[in-house]
Coordinates of C-alpha atoms in Angstrom, one line a residue:
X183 CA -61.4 -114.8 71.1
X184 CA -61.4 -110.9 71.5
X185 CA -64.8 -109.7 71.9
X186 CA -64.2 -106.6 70.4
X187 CA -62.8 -107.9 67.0
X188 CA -63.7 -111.2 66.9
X189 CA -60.5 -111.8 66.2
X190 CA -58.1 -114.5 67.4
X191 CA -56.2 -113.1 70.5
X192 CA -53.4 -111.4 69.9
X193 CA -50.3 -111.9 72.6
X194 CA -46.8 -109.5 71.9
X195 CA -44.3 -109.1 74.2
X196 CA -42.1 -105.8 73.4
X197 CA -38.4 -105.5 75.1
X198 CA -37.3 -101.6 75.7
X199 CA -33.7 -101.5 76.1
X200 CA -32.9 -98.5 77.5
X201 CA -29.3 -96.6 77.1
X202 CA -28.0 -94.1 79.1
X203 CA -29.3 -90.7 78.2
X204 CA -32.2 -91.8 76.6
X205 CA -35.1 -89.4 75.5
X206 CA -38.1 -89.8 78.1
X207 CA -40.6 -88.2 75.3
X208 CA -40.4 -91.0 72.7
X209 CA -40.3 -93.6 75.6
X210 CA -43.6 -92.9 77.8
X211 CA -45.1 -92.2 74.3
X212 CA -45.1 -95.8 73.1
X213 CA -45.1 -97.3 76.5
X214 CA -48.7 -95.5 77.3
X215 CA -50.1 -95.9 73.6
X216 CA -49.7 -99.7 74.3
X217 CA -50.8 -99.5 77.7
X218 CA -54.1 -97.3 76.5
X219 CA -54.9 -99.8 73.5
X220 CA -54.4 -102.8 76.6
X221 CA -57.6 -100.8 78.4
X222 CA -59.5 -100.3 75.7
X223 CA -59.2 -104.5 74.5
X224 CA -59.7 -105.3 78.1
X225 CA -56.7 -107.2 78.5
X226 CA -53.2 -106.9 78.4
X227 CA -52.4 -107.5 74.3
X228 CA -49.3 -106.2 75.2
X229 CA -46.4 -106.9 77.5
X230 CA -43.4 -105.0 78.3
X231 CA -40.3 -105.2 80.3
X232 CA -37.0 -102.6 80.7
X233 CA -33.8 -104.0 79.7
X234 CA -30.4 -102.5 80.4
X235 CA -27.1 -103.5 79.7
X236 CA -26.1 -104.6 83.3
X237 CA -30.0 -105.0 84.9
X238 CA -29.4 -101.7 86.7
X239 CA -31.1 -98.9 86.4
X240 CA -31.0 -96.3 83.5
X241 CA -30.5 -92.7 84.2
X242 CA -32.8 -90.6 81.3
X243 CA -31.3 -87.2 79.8
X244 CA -33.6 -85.9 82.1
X245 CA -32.0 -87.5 84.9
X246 CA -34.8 -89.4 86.2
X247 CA -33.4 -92.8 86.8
X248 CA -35.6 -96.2 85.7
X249 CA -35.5 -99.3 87.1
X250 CA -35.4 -102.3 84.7
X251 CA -36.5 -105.6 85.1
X252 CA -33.7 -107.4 83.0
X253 CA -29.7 -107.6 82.0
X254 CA -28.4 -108.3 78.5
X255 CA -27.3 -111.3 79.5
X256 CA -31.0 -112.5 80.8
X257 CA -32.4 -111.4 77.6
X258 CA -30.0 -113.4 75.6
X259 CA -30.8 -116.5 77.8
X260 CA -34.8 -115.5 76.8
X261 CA -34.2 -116.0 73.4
X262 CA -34.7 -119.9 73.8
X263 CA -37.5 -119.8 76.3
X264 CA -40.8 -119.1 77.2
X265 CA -40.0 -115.4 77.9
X266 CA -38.5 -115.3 74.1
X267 CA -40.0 -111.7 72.9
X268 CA -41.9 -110.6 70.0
X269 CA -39.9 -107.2 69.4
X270 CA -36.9 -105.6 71.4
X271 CA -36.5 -101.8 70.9
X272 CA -34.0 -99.5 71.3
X273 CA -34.5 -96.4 73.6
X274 CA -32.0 -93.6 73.5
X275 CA -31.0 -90.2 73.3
X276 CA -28.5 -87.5 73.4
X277 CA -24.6 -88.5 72.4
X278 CA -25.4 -91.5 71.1
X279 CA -22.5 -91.3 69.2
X280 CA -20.5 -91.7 71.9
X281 CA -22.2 -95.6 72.8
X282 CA -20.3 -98.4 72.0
X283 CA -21.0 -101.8 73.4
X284 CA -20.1 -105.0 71.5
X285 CA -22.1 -107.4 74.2
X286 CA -25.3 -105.2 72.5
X287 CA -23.9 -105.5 69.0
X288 CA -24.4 -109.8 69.6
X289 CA -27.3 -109.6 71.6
X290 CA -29.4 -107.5 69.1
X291 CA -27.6 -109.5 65.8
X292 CA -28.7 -112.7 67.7
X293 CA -32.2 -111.1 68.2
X294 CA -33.0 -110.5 64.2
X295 CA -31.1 -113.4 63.4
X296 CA -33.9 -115.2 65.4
X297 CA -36.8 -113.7 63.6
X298 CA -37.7 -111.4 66.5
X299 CA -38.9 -107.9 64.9
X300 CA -36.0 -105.2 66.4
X301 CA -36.9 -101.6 66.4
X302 CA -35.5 -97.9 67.7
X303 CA -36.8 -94.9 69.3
X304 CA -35.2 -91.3 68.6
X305 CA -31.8 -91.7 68.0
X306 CA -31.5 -95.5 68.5
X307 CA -30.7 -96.4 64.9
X308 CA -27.1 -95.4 66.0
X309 CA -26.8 -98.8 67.7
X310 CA -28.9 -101.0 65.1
X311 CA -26.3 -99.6 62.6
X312 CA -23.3 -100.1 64.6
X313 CA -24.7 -103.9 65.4
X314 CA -25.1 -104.2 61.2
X315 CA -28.3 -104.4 61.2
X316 CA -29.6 -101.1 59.1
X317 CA -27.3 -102.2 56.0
X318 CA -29.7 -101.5 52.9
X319 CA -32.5 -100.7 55.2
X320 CA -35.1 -97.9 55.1
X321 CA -34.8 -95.8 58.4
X322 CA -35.9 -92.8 60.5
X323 CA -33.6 -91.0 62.5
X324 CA -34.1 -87.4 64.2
X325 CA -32.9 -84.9 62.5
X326 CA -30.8 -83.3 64.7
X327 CA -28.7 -86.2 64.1
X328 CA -29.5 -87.6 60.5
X329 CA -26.4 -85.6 59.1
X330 CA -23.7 -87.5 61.1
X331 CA -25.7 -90.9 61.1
X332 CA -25.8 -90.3 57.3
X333 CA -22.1 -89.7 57.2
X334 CA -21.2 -92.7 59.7
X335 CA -23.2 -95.2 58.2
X336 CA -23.5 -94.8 54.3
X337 CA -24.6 -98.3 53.8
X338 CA -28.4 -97.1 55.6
X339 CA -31.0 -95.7 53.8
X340 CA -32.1 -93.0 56.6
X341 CA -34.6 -90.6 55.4
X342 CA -36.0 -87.4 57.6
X343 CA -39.2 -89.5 58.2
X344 CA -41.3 -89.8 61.3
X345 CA -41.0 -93.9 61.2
X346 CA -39.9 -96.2 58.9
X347 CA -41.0 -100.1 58.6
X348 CA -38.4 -102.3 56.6
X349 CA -39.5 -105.8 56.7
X350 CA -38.7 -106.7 60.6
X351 CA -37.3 -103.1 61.6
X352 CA -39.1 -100.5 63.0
X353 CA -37.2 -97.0 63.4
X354 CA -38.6 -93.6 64.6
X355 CA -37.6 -90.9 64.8
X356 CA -38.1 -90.1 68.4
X357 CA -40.1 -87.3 70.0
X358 CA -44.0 -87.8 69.7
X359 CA -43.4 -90.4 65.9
X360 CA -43.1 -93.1 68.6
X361 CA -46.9 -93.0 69.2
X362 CA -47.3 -93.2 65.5
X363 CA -45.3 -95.8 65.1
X364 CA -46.8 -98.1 67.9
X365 CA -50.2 -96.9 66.3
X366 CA -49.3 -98.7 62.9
X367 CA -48.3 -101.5 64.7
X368 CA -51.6 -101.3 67.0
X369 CA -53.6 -101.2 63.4
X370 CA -51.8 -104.5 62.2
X371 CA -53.1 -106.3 65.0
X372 CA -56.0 -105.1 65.5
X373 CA -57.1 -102.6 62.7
X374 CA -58.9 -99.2 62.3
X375 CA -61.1 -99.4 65.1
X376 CA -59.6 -100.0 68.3
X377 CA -56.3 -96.8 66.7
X378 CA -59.2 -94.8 66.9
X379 CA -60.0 -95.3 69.9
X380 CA -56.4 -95.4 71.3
X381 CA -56.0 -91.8 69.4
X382 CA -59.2 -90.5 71.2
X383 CA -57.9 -91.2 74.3
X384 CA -54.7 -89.6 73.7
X385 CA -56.8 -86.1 72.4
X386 CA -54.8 -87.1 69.3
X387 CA -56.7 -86.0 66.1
X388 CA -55.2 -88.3 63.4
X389 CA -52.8 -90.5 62.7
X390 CA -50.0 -89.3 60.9
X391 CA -48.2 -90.9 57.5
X392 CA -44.8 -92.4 58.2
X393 CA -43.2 -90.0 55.9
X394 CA -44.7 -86.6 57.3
X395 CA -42.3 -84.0 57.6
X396 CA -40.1 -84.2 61.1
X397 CA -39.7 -80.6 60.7
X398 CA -41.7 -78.0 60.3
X399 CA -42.4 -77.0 57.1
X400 CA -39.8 -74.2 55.9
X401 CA -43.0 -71.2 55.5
X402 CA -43.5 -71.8 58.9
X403 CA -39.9 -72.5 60.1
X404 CA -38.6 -69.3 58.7
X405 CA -41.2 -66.8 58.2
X406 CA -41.2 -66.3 55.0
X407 CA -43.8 -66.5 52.4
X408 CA -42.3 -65.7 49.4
X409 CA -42.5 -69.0 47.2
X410 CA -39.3 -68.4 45.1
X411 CA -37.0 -67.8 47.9
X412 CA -38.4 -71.1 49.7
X413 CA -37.8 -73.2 46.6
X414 CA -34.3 -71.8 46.7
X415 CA -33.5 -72.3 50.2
X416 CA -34.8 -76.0 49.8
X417 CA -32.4 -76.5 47.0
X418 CA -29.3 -74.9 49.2
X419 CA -30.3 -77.7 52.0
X420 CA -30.7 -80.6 49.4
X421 CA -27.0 -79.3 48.0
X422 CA -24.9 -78.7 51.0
X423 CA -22.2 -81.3 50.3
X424 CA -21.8 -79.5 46.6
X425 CA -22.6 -76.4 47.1
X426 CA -24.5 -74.9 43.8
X427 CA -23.0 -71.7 42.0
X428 CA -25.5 -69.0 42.3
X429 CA -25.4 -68.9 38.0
X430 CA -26.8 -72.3 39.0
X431 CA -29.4 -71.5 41.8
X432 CA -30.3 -68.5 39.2
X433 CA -31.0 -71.1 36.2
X434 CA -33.2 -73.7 38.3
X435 CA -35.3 -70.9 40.3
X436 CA -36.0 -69.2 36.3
X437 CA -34.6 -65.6 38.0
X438 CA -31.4 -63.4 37.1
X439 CA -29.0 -63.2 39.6
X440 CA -30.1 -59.5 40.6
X441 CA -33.2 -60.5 41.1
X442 CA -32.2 -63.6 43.8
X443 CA -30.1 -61.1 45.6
X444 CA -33.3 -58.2 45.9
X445 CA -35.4 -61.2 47.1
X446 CA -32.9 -62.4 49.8
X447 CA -32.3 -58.9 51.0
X448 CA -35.9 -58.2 51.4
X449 CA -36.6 -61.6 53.2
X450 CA -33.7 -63.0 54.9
X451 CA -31.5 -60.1 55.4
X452 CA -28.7 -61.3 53.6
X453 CA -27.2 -62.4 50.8
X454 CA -27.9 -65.7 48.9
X455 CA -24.3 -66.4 49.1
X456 CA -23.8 -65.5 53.2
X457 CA -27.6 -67.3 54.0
X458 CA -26.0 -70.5 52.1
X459 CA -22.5 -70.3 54.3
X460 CA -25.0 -70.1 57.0
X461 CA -27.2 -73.5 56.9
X462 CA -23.9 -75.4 55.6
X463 CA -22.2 -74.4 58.7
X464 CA -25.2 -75.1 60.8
X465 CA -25.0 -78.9 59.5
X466 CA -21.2 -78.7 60.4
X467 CA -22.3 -78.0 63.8
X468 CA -24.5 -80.7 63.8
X469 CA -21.8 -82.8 62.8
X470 CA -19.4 -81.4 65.4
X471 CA -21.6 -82.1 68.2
X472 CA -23.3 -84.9 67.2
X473 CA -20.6 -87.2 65.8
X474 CA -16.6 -88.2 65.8
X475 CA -16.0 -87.3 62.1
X476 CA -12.5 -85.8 62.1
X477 CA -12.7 -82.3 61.6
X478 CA -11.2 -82.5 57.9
X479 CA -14.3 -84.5 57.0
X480 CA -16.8 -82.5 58.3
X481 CA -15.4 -79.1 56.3
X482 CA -15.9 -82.0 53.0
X483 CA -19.1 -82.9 54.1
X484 CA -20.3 -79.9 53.9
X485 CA -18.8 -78.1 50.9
X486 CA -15.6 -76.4 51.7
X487 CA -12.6 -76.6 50.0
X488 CA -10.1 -77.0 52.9
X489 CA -10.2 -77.1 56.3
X490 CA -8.3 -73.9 57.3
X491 CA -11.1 -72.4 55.1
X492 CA -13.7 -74.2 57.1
X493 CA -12.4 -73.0 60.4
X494 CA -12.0 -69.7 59.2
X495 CA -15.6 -69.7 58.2
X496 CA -16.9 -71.4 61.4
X497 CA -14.9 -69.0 63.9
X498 CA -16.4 -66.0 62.0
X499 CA -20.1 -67.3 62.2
X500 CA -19.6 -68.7 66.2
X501 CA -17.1 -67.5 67.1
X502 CA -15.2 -70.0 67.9
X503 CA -13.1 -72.8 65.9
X504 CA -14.3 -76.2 64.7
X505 CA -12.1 -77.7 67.7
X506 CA -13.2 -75.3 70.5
X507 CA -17.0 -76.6 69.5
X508 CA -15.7 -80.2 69.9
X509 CA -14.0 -79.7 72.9
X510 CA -16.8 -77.6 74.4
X511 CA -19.4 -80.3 74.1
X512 CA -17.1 -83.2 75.5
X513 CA -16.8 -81.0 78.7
X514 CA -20.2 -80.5 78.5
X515 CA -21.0 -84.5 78.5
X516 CA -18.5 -85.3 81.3
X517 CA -19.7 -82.5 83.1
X518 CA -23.3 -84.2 82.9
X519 CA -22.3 -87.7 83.5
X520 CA -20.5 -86.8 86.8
X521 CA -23.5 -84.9 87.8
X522 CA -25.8 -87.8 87.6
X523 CA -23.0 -90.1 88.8
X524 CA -23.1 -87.7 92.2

């Protein structure tokens, strides 16, 4: 029995498979929240091991490299043993568009197929959707890289939450939501009690809802105040892919069109029209850098008409085309991955 609950023990072993690149942040934040609620029981409620594809070690965006203590292949062979696990997570990062591994694809299909909880940290929902497994699932994604996992993977509900629990899949969405995450799951075993403890000895003052904002809030984001241009701005980023007429913008907000164009002016600097070119090329760029989406498909995805309008639009703003952007970033991954290959 625990002592402190009175509760029947309770025994999880958790499985962090680690891809290259992966984000330390969201890592060493659910590693130490399970390791903190393990003092505080007095005994190790939860177990952990790192898994890589090959059992060697796994090189961090940061560049510092972690050992594992399993391959692919071991964990596979786990599945029908006494090491079988309770939940195997995802860990990984920056380019994750660029992973493909179908030996992963099995091994997590396999996984959920055996009725073992699967999870993913940061941008890890990349590879639970490329193994099939976030089809008509609720899931959390960072988002820096929700616009080309929405594109990619239209079959996944992925919302800009911190976490999302669908049945047996947990998804964060990286950064610090991994502690909230392994929180929730702290509070099913164990309840209210023994979270607030954890969260005291993290100097964490509450535990935050699943679906609290990612972001911060636009006020704060922007600097601006004004209520009617911040309801206006949130309805250009809900309508990126259709971009609204401003007659349209003008009817919802309840203001003439004069009157949008004083208030943008005086708080953004520019014009409705230019500030709206503005965030639906910044979601291009997202999309550019952070996906393989041809380059006619992003100018779609985002509202324009043609793509020799897109590029025009683009090389204005950055100066620089839609393809230069594209190119630029796959020198700058090559140029990463021979660094930490030296």
């Amino acid at each position: 029995m625990n002592v402190m609950s009175k509760q029947p023990v309770v025994k999880r072993t958790l499985v962090f498979f680690l891809v290259p690149d992966f984000t330390l942040l969201p890592f060493t934040a659910a590693v130490e929240t399970l390791r903190i609620a393990n003092r505080m029981l007095g005994y190790p409620a939860y177990d952990w091991r790192l898994c890589s594809t090959d059992g060697e070690k796994v090189y961090s965006s940061a560049g510092i490299a972690l050992e594992v203590n399993s391959s692919v292949a071991d964990e596979r062979r786990n599945l029908g043993g006494e090491n079988r696990p309770n939940m195997v997570l995802v860990c990984s990062g920056i380019d994750i568009d660029q992973y493909q591994n179908k030996t992963v694809n099995a091994w997590l299909r396999e996984t959920y197929n055996r009725g073992i909880a699967i999870g993913s940290l940061c941008t890890g929902a990349h590879v639970l959707a490329q193994a099939g497994l976030l089809n008509g699932k609720r899931c959390a994604i960072h988002w820096e890289n929700l616009p080309g996992f929405a594109e990619a993977f239209p079959q996944a509900e992925v919302y800009a939450d911190l976490y999302e629990v669908d049945g047996n899949v947990y998804t964060c969405a990286g950064g610090t939501a991994s502690l909230d995450m392994m929180l929730n799951l702290i509070g099913q075993d164990f309840g209210e009690n023994l979270v607030n403890r954890v969260c005291e000895q993290q100097l964490t003052d509450r535990v935050r809802n699943p679906h609290d904002r990612q972001r911060l809030p636009l006020r704060a984001r922007l600097g601006v105040q004004n209520a009617k241009v911040l309801s206006i701005i949130e309805l250009m980023e809900n309508n990126l892919s259709e971009p609204l007429s401003l007659v349209e913008i003008a009817d919802d907000a309840g203001l003439s069109r004069r009157q949008i164009e004083r208030l943008f002016r005086q708080e953004m600097g520019r014009s409705p029209a230019r500030y709206y070119l503005e965030i639906r090329l910044d979601r291009a760029r997202h999309l550019l850098v952070q996906s393989s989406m041809p380059v006619v498909e992003v100018a779609v995805a985002c509202g324009f008409v043609s793509a020799s309008h897109f590029s025009k639009c683009y090389r204005e703003v950055y100066n620089r085309s839609p393809q230069q952007e594209r190119a630029e970033r796959k020198l700058t991954i090559a140029s990463s991955r021979q660094s930490v290959a030296a």
